[in-house]
Amino acid sequence: MFSTTKARTRLTGVLAGVAVLALAACSSGGGSTDDSSNDAGGDGGSGDTIVVGFSQVGAESGWRAANTKSIQDTLTAENGFDLKFSDAQQKQENQIQAIRSYIAQGVDVIAFSPVVESGWDAVLEEAKQAGIPVILTDRAVDSEDETLYESFIGSDFILEGEMAGDWVSENATEPMNVVELQGTTGAAPAIDRKTGFENATKDNPNVTIIDSQTGNFTRAEGKTVMEGFLQAHDDIDLVYAHNDDMGLGAIEAIEAAGLVPGEDIKIVTVDAVKDGMQALADGKINFIVECNPLLGPDLADIIKKVLAGEEVEKRIVVKDESFTQEQAIEALPTREY
């Protein structure tokens, strides 16, 4: 477990400041600007704060916006942190550059949500050699060397896919043709949500995936890919989208084709952000599996434990729910994201 004299010295001065950190869901208030320039030219911060370099995947979806806000609203100066934030714009090379910048600055902790699973060993080894602990959020890496990072905090994407697949299988009492809007190729949630869905539906002969293509987790590409599905197939019964935004794009394409989403073509998605939940409440989406984006408080807690030399779990899985139309209507008035 990582522990250095530098970290322990800083921690002594910061514990009083961070002990009052509210581990509640993110609230209103600003954080660091989504600008890659934030990660350049820093001096590692003052000795009485925990300096965190965080590299975000991008701003591709409502989920990602909520995740960024939670992190920025939690890792604040008031809570004892100096957050250096960068937006990778969904490019692995940008994240690697940001991580190397954080290493050069001598930050206390590096945290990031990997764009894809593979290709991280070299830069994470550099962080390890520099004595800087790394924490993975939301997405994991496929490295065989687990000493390259301290902990992962996020959802079980395979379970999310299985929950979506279970609902489809239970409702497929007659033949059902499914088209799949996949997330970014090579990304952990895209790989795992596909695997989970196929695991849950493979024993039901009524469920057939007739087409599958990436929509890169964006609403615009979800719409474009769905338009292509509708042109190629006249027998689509259900859309399985790896996130709400692609499902919302599919709704636009379905309506433009003169069909009724939720009725003529059923839709199942993952995330449960507010726009998706509203579409579910309106009957345009039929079922949503949640993926909780509010990881900031848990990340802050793990950072403090790691710097204190305490044991932390290698994999920390947050609890996710699922929603029907009735449950979405009930949940929306108090929904935080």
GROMACS .gro file of C-alpha atoms in nm:
model
  337
    1MET     CA    1   0.000   0.000   0.000
    2PHE     CA    2   0.136   0.343  -0.092
    3SER     CA    3   0.262   0.556   0.193
    4THR     CA    4   0.535   0.821   0.180
    5THR     CA    5   0.674   1.071   0.425
    6LYS     CA    6   0.550   1.348   0.197
    7ALA     CA    7   0.196   1.211   0.199
    8ARG     CA    8   0.189   1.155   0.574
    9THR     CA    9   0.322   1.506   0.645
   10ARG     CA   10   0.056   1.663   0.421
   11LEU     CA   11  -0.215   1.447   0.566
   12THR     CA   12  -0.147   1.561   0.923
   13GLY     CA   13  -0.226   1.916   0.826
   14VAL     CA   14  -0.526   1.833   0.615
   15LEU     CA   15  -0.720   1.583   0.824
   16ALA     CA   16  -0.897   1.852   1.020
   17GLY     CA   17  -1.000   2.020   0.697
   18VAL     CA   18  -1.130   1.711   0.526
   19ALA     CA   19  -1.293   1.548   0.827
   20VAL     CA   20  -1.598   1.760   0.768
   21LEU     CA   21  -1.625   1.656   0.405
   22ALA     CA   22  -1.991   1.588   0.331
   23LEU     CA   23  -2.023   1.249   0.169
   24ALA     CA   24  -2.365   1.335   0.034
   25ALA     CA   25  -2.460   1.351  -0.333
   26CYS     CA   26  -2.333   1.645  -0.532
   27SER     CA   27  -2.503   1.978  -0.476
   28SER     CA   28  -2.504   2.308  -0.658
   29GLY     CA   29  -2.180   2.495  -0.689
   30GLY     CA   30  -1.892   2.524  -0.928
   31GLY     CA   31  -1.579   2.319  -0.967
   32SER     CA   32  -1.270   2.350  -1.179
   33THR     CA   33  -1.329   2.447  -1.539
   34ASP     CA   34  -1.342   2.166  -1.796
   35ASP     CA   35  -1.021   2.280  -1.961
   36SER     CA   36  -0.713   2.071  -2.024
   37SER     CA   37  -0.502   2.378  -1.945
   38ASN     CA   38  -0.589   2.320  -1.580
   39ASP     CA   39  -0.339   2.035  -1.566
   40ALA     CA   40  -0.041   2.232  -1.691
   41GLY     CA   41   0.217   2.435  -1.504
   42GLY     CA   42   0.108   2.348  -1.151
   43ASP     CA   43   0.345   2.343  -0.853
   44GLY     CA   44   0.191   2.050  -0.670
   45GLY     CA   45  -0.013   2.280  -0.448
   46SER     CA   46   0.056   2.406  -0.097
   47GLY     CA   47   0.160   2.175   0.184
   48ASP     CA   48  -0.176   2.181   0.361
   49THR     CA   49  -0.394   2.042   0.081
   50ILE     CA   50  -0.424   1.711  -0.102
   51VAL     CA   51  -0.332   1.770  -0.465
   52VAL     CA   52  -0.532   1.546  -0.702
   53GLY     CA   53  -0.481   1.518  -1.077
   54PHE     CA   54  -0.799   1.391  -1.241
   55SER     CA   55  -0.837   1.299  -1.609
   56GLN     CA   56  -1.196   1.267  -1.727
   57VAL     CA   57  -1.304   1.072  -2.035
   58GLY     CA   58  -1.485   1.369  -2.186
   59ALA     CA   59  -1.828   1.529  -2.188
   60GLU     CA   60  -2.008   1.283  -2.414
   61SER     CA   61  -2.326   1.236  -2.214
   62GLY     CA   62  -2.553   1.357  -1.938
   63TRP     CA   63  -2.407   1.084  -1.717
   64ARG     CA   64  -2.055   1.212  -1.770
   65ALA     CA   65  -2.162   1.570  -1.692
   66ALA     CA   66  -2.314   1.454  -1.361
   67ASN     CA   67  -2.001   1.251  -1.282
   68THR     CA   68  -1.774   1.549  -1.349
   69LYS     CA   69  -1.990   1.777  -1.136
   70SER     CA   70  -1.982   1.534  -0.844
   71ILE     CA   71  -1.602   1.520  -0.854
   72GLN     CA   72  -1.556   1.894  -0.895
   73ASP     CA   73  -1.810   1.978  -0.624
   74THR     CA   74  -1.641   1.741  -0.379
   75LEU     CA   75  -1.267   1.784  -0.435
   76THR     CA   76  -1.272   2.153  -0.347
   77ALA     CA   77  -1.037   2.382  -0.157
   78GLU     CA   78  -1.300   2.409   0.116
   79ASN     CA   79  -1.281   2.031   0.159
   80GLY     CA   80  -0.901   2.027   0.166
   81PHE     CA   81  -0.824   1.943  -0.197
   82ASP     CA   82  -0.647   2.110  -0.488
   83LEU     CA   83  -0.807   1.953  -0.797
   84LYS     CA   84  -0.626   1.964  -1.129
   85PHE     CA   85  -0.884   1.857  -1.388
   86SER     CA   86  -0.846   1.769  -1.755
   87ASP     CA   87  -1.094   1.659  -2.023
   88ALA     CA   88  -0.951   1.390  -2.253
   89GLN     CA   89  -1.220   1.445  -2.519
   90GLN     CA   90  -1.255   1.065  -2.548
   91LYS     CA   91  -0.893   1.022  -2.664
   92GLN     CA   92  -0.656   0.789  -2.481
   93GLU     CA   93  -0.352   0.985  -2.593
   94ASN     CA   94  -0.489   1.295  -2.421
   95GLN     CA   95  -0.532   1.103  -2.095
   96ILE     CA   96  -0.180   0.963  -2.110
   97GLN     CA   97  -0.045   1.314  -2.169
   98ALA     CA   98  -0.248   1.448  -1.874
   99ILE     CA   99  -0.128   1.170  -1.642
  100ARG     CA  100   0.234   1.238  -1.736
  101SER     CA  101   0.176   1.606  -1.666
  102TYR     CA  102   0.041   1.520  -1.321
  103ILE     CA  103   0.346   1.300  -1.256
  104ALA     CA  104   0.577   1.587  -1.355
  105GLN     CA  105   0.390   1.820  -1.120
  106GLY     CA  106   0.431   1.579  -0.831
  107VAL     CA  107   0.064   1.560  -0.736
  108ASP     CA  108  -0.032   1.350  -0.433
  109VAL     CA  109  -0.284   1.128  -0.614
  110ILE     CA  110  -0.383   1.061  -0.975
  111ALA     CA  111  -0.740   0.952  -1.052
  112PHE     CA  112  -0.893   0.891  -1.390
  113SER     CA  113  -1.174   0.723  -1.579
  114PRO     CA  114  -1.003   0.532  -1.864
  115VAL     CA  115  -1.126   0.597  -2.217
  116VAL     CA  116  -1.054   0.233  -2.305
  117GLU     CA  117  -0.942  -0.072  -2.105
  118SER     CA  118  -0.604  -0.144  -2.265
  119GLY     CA  119  -0.273   0.036  -2.308
  120TRP     CA  120  -0.214   0.184  -1.962
  121ASP     CA  121   0.072  -0.020  -1.818
  122ALA     CA  122   0.357   0.208  -1.927
  123VAL     CA  123   0.218   0.535  -1.793
  124LEU     CA  124   0.086   0.373  -1.474
  125GLU     CA  125   0.430   0.224  -1.416
  126GLU     CA  126   0.569   0.578  -1.444
  127ALA     CA  127   0.328   0.693  -1.173
  128LYS     CA  128   0.423   0.397  -0.956
  129GLN     CA  129   0.795   0.473  -0.991
  130ALA     CA  130   0.722   0.835  -0.894
  131GLY     CA  131   0.547   0.714  -0.577
  132ILE     CA  132   0.209   0.857  -0.682
  133PRO     CA  133  -0.091   0.632  -0.613
  134VAL     CA  134  -0.352   0.590  -0.887
  135ILE     CA  135  -0.726   0.542  -0.833
  136LEU     CA  136  -0.958   0.430  -1.113
  137THR     CA  137  -1.310   0.570  -1.125
  138ASP     CA  138  -1.610   0.448  -1.326
  139ARG     CA  139  -1.404   0.236  -1.568
  140ALA     CA  140  -1.138  -0.027  -1.506
  141VAL     CA  141  -0.820  -0.124  -1.692
  142ASP     CA  142  -0.728  -0.474  -1.807
  143SER     CA  143  -0.372  -0.472  -1.674
  144GLU     CA  144  -0.252  -0.798  -1.516
  145ASP     CA  145  -0.038  -0.595  -1.273
  146GLU     CA  146  -0.280  -0.478  -1.005
  147THR     CA  147  -0.002  -0.299  -0.818
  148LEU     CA  148  -0.026  -0.022  -1.079
  149TYR     CA  149  -0.338   0.118  -0.912
  150GLU     CA  150  -0.470   0.130  -0.558
  151SER     CA  151  -0.843   0.084  -0.610
  152PHE     CA  152  -1.133   0.097  -0.853
  153ILE     CA  153  -1.463   0.266  -0.762
  154GLY     CA  154  -1.760   0.227  -0.992
  155SER     CA  155  -2.046   0.010  -1.113
  156ASP     CA  156  -2.061  -0.354  -1.216
  157PHE     CA  157  -2.121  -0.311  -1.589
  158ILE     CA  158  -2.176  -0.680  -1.652
  159LEU     CA  159  -2.449  -0.682  -1.389
  160GLU     CA  160  -2.607  -0.376  -1.553
  161GLY     CA  161  -2.618  -0.561  -1.885
  162GLU     CA  162  -2.765  -0.864  -1.715
  163MET     CA  163  -3.036  -0.654  -1.549
  164ALA     CA  164  -3.130  -0.509  -1.888
  165GLY     CA  165  -3.121  -0.853  -2.048
  166ASP     CA  166  -3.332  -1.008  -1.772
  167TRP     CA  167  -3.609  -0.755  -1.835
  168VAL     CA  168  -3.596  -0.816  -2.211
  169SER     CA  169  -3.597  -1.194  -2.167
  170GLU     CA  170  -3.889  -1.182  -1.924
  171ASN     CA  171  -4.091  -0.972  -2.168
  172ALA     CA  172  -3.996  -1.168  -2.481
  173THR     CA  173  -4.290  -1.408  -2.476
  174GLU     CA  174  -4.278  -1.418  -2.856
  175PRO     CA  175  -3.995  -1.365  -3.109
  176MET     CA  176  -3.819  -1.031  -3.051
  177ASN     CA  177  -3.560  -0.874  -3.284
  178VAL     CA  178  -3.313  -0.656  -3.097
  179VAL     CA  179  -3.073  -0.391  -3.227
  180GLU     CA  180  -2.790  -0.284  -2.998
  181LEU     CA  181  -2.639   0.062  -2.966
  182GLN     CA  182  -2.296  -0.009  -2.819
  183GLY     CA  183  -2.077   0.231  -2.626
  184THR     CA  184  -1.729   0.335  -2.736
  185THR     CA  185  -1.534   0.043  -2.882
  186GLY     CA  186  -1.286  -0.093  -2.629
  187ALA     CA  187  -1.442   0.087  -2.332
  188ALA     CA  188  -1.516  -0.126  -2.026
  189PRO     CA  189  -1.888  -0.041  -2.005
  190ALA     CA  190  -1.938  -0.121  -2.374
  191ILE     CA  191  -1.765  -0.456  -2.344
  192ASP     CA  192  -1.930  -0.555  -2.017
  193ARG     CA  193  -2.283  -0.432  -2.087
  194LYS     CA  194  -2.281  -0.630  -2.409
  195THR     CA  195  -2.153  -0.940  -2.231
  196GLY     CA  196  -2.407  -0.910  -1.951
  197PHE     CA  197  -2.699  -0.863  -2.188
  198GLU     CA  198  -2.598  -1.164  -2.397
  199ASN     CA  199  -2.554  -1.375  -2.081
  200ALA     CA  200  -2.905  -1.290  -1.967
  201THR     CA  201  -3.078  -1.354  -2.302
  202LYS     CA  202  -2.882  -1.645  -2.450
  203ASP     CA  203  -3.121  -1.910  -2.314
  204ASN     CA  204  -3.433  -1.740  -2.449
  205PRO     CA  205  -3.485  -1.847  -2.813
  206ASN     CA  206  -3.726  -1.557  -2.862
  207VAL     CA  207  -3.447  -1.296  -2.828
  208THR     CA  208  -3.233  -1.235  -3.136
  209ILE     CA  209  -2.978  -0.953  -3.173
  210ILE     CA  210  -3.004  -0.873  -3.543
  211ASP     CA  211  -2.762  -0.578  -3.553
  212SER     CA  212  -2.510  -0.412  -3.325
  213GLN     CA  213  -2.300  -0.098  -3.376
  214THR     CA  214  -2.122   0.162  -3.168
  215GLY     CA  215  -2.283   0.499  -3.107
  216ASN     CA  216  -1.991   0.618  -2.890
  217PHE     CA  217  -2.222   0.694  -2.597
  218THR     CA  218  -2.347   1.013  -2.767
  219ARG     CA  219  -2.700   1.118  -2.854
  220ALA     CA  220  -2.603   1.237  -3.203
  221GLU     CA  221  -2.435   0.911  -3.300
  222GLY     CA  222  -2.711   0.709  -3.138
  223LYS     CA  223  -2.958   0.884  -3.368
  224THR     CA  224  -2.740   0.831  -3.675
  225VAL     CA  225  -2.685   0.462  -3.607
  226MET     CA  226  -3.054   0.409  -3.534
  227GLU     CA  227  -3.142   0.571  -3.866
  228GLY     CA  228  -2.918   0.316  -4.032
  229PHE     CA  229  -3.080   0.030  -3.840
  230LEU     CA  230  -3.426   0.146  -3.952
  231GLN     CA  231  -3.317   0.160  -4.314
  232ALA     CA  232  -3.159  -0.186  -4.298
  233HIS     CA  233  -3.432  -0.363  -4.101
  234ASP     CA  234  -3.810  -0.340  -4.110
  235ASP     CA  235  -3.863  -0.586  -3.826
  236ILE     CA  236  -3.701  -0.419  -3.522
  237ASP     CA  237  -3.887  -0.488  -3.198
  238LEU     CA  238  -3.650  -0.346  -2.937
  239VAL     CA  239  -3.346  -0.121  -2.899
  240TYR     CA  240  -3.088  -0.199  -2.631
  241ALA     CA  241  -2.874   0.112  -2.579
  242HIS     CA  242  -2.565   0.105  -2.359
  243ASN     CA  243  -2.654   0.448  -2.223
  244ASP     CA  244  -2.948   0.687  -2.205
  245ASP     CA  245  -2.805   0.939  -2.449
  246MET     CA  246  -2.786   0.690  -2.734
  247GLY     CA  247  -3.137   0.574  -2.644
  248LEU     CA  248  -3.258   0.934  -2.661
  249GLY     CA  249  -3.097   0.966  -3.004
  250ALA     CA  250  -3.275   0.647  -3.108
  251ILE     CA  251  -3.606   0.800  -3.000
  252GLU     CA  252  -3.549   1.092  -3.236
  253ALA     CA  253  -3.477   0.856  -3.526
  254ILE     CA  254  -3.778   0.638  -3.449
  255GLU     CA  255  -4.013   0.936  -3.432
  256ALA     CA  256  -3.870   1.079  -3.755
  257ALA     CA  257  -3.953   0.746  -3.920
  258GLY     CA  258  -4.318   0.785  -3.819
  259LEU     CA  259  -4.304   0.521  -3.547
  260VAL     CA  260  -4.388   0.544  -3.178
  261PRO     CA  261  -4.094   0.480  -2.941
  262GLY     CA  262  -4.190   0.262  -2.648
  263GLU     CA  263  -4.476   0.107  -2.845
  264ASP     CA  264  -4.381   0.024  -3.204
  265ILE     CA  265  -4.022  -0.023  -3.093
  266LYS     CA  266  -3.943  -0.076  -2.727
  267ILE     CA  267  -3.629   0.076  -2.576
  268VAL     CA  268  -3.408  -0.038  -2.288
  269THR     CA  269  -3.114   0.178  -2.172
  270VAL     CA  270  -2.852   0.214  -1.899
  271ASP     CA  271  -2.770   0.520  -1.683
  272ALA     CA  272  -3.095   0.668  -1.544
  273VAL     CA  273  -2.996   1.032  -1.589
  274LYS     CA  274  -3.277   1.284  -1.570
  275ASP     CA  275  -3.346   1.310  -1.944
  276GLY     CA  276  -3.361   0.933  -1.972
  277MET     CA  277  -3.585   0.904  -1.667
  278GLN     CA  278  -3.821   1.165  -1.813
  279ALA     CA  279  -3.842   0.968  -2.138
  280LEU     CA  280  -3.918   0.658  -1.931
  281ALA     CA  281  -4.188   0.842  -1.739
  282ASP     CA  282  -4.333   0.958  -2.073
  283GLY     CA  283  -4.342   0.600  -2.203
  284LYS     CA  284  -4.083   0.653  -2.477
  285ILE     CA  285  -3.833   0.428  -2.297
  286ASN     CA  286  -3.958   0.106  -2.140
  287PHE     CA  287  -3.690   0.014  -1.884
  288ILE     CA  288  -3.371   0.173  -1.748
  289VAL     CA  289  -3.087   0.026  -1.544
  290GLU     CA  290  -2.914   0.282  -1.325
  291CYS     CA  291  -2.542   0.361  -1.329
  292ASN     CA  292  -2.473   0.599  -1.041
  293PRO     CA  293  -2.242   0.886  -1.147
  294LEU     CA  294  -2.208   1.051  -0.804
  295LEU     CA  295  -1.864   0.910  -0.729
  296GLY     CA  296  -1.701   1.227  -0.590
  297PRO     CA  297  -1.764   1.163  -0.218
  298ASP     CA  298  -1.647   0.801  -0.239
  299LEU     CA  299  -1.337   0.908  -0.434
  300ALA     CA  300  -1.252   1.166  -0.166
  301ASP     CA  301  -1.286   0.902   0.105
  302ILE     CA  302  -1.060   0.656  -0.080
  303ILE     CA  303  -0.798   0.926  -0.145
  304LYS     CA  304  -0.775   1.005   0.228
  305LYS     CA  305  -0.746   0.639   0.321
  306VAL     CA  306  -0.476   0.570   0.062
  307LEU     CA  307  -0.266   0.867   0.174
  308ALA     CA  308  -0.307   0.761   0.537
  309GLY     CA  309  -0.166   0.421   0.448
  310GLU     CA  310  -0.494   0.245   0.528
  311GLU     CA  311  -0.608  -0.067   0.349
  312VAL     CA  312  -0.869  -0.009   0.080
  313GLU     CA  313  -1.064  -0.261  -0.122
  314LYS     CA  314  -0.921  -0.325  -0.468
  315ARG     CA  315  -1.268  -0.308  -0.625
  316ILE     CA  316  -1.547  -0.101  -0.474
  317VAL     CA  317  -1.880  -0.147  -0.651
  318VAL     CA  318  -2.159   0.106  -0.603
  319LYS     CA  319  -2.519  -0.009  -0.587
  320ASP     CA  320  -2.736   0.049  -0.893
  321GLU     CA  321  -3.115   0.025  -0.922
  322SER     CA  322  -3.350  -0.031  -1.214
  323PHE     CA  323  -3.664   0.159  -1.311
  324THR     CA  324  -3.998   0.093  -1.479
  325GLN     CA  325  -4.225   0.375  -1.595
  326GLU     CA  326  -4.411   0.389  -1.264
  327GLN     CA  327  -4.089   0.392  -1.064
  328ALA     CA  328  -3.946   0.671  -1.282
  329ILE     CA  329  -4.253   0.888  -1.225
  330GLU     CA  330  -4.211   0.840  -0.850
  331ALA     CA  331  -3.835   0.904  -0.850
  332LEU     CA  332  -3.816   1.210  -1.080
  333PRO     CA  333  -3.924   1.483  -0.835
  334THR     CA  334  -3.622   1.420  -0.614
  335ARG     CA  335  -3.379   1.294  -0.879
  336GLU     CA  336  -3.033   1.453  -0.835
  337TYR     CA  337  -2.897   1.379  -1.182
   0.00000   0.00000   0.00000
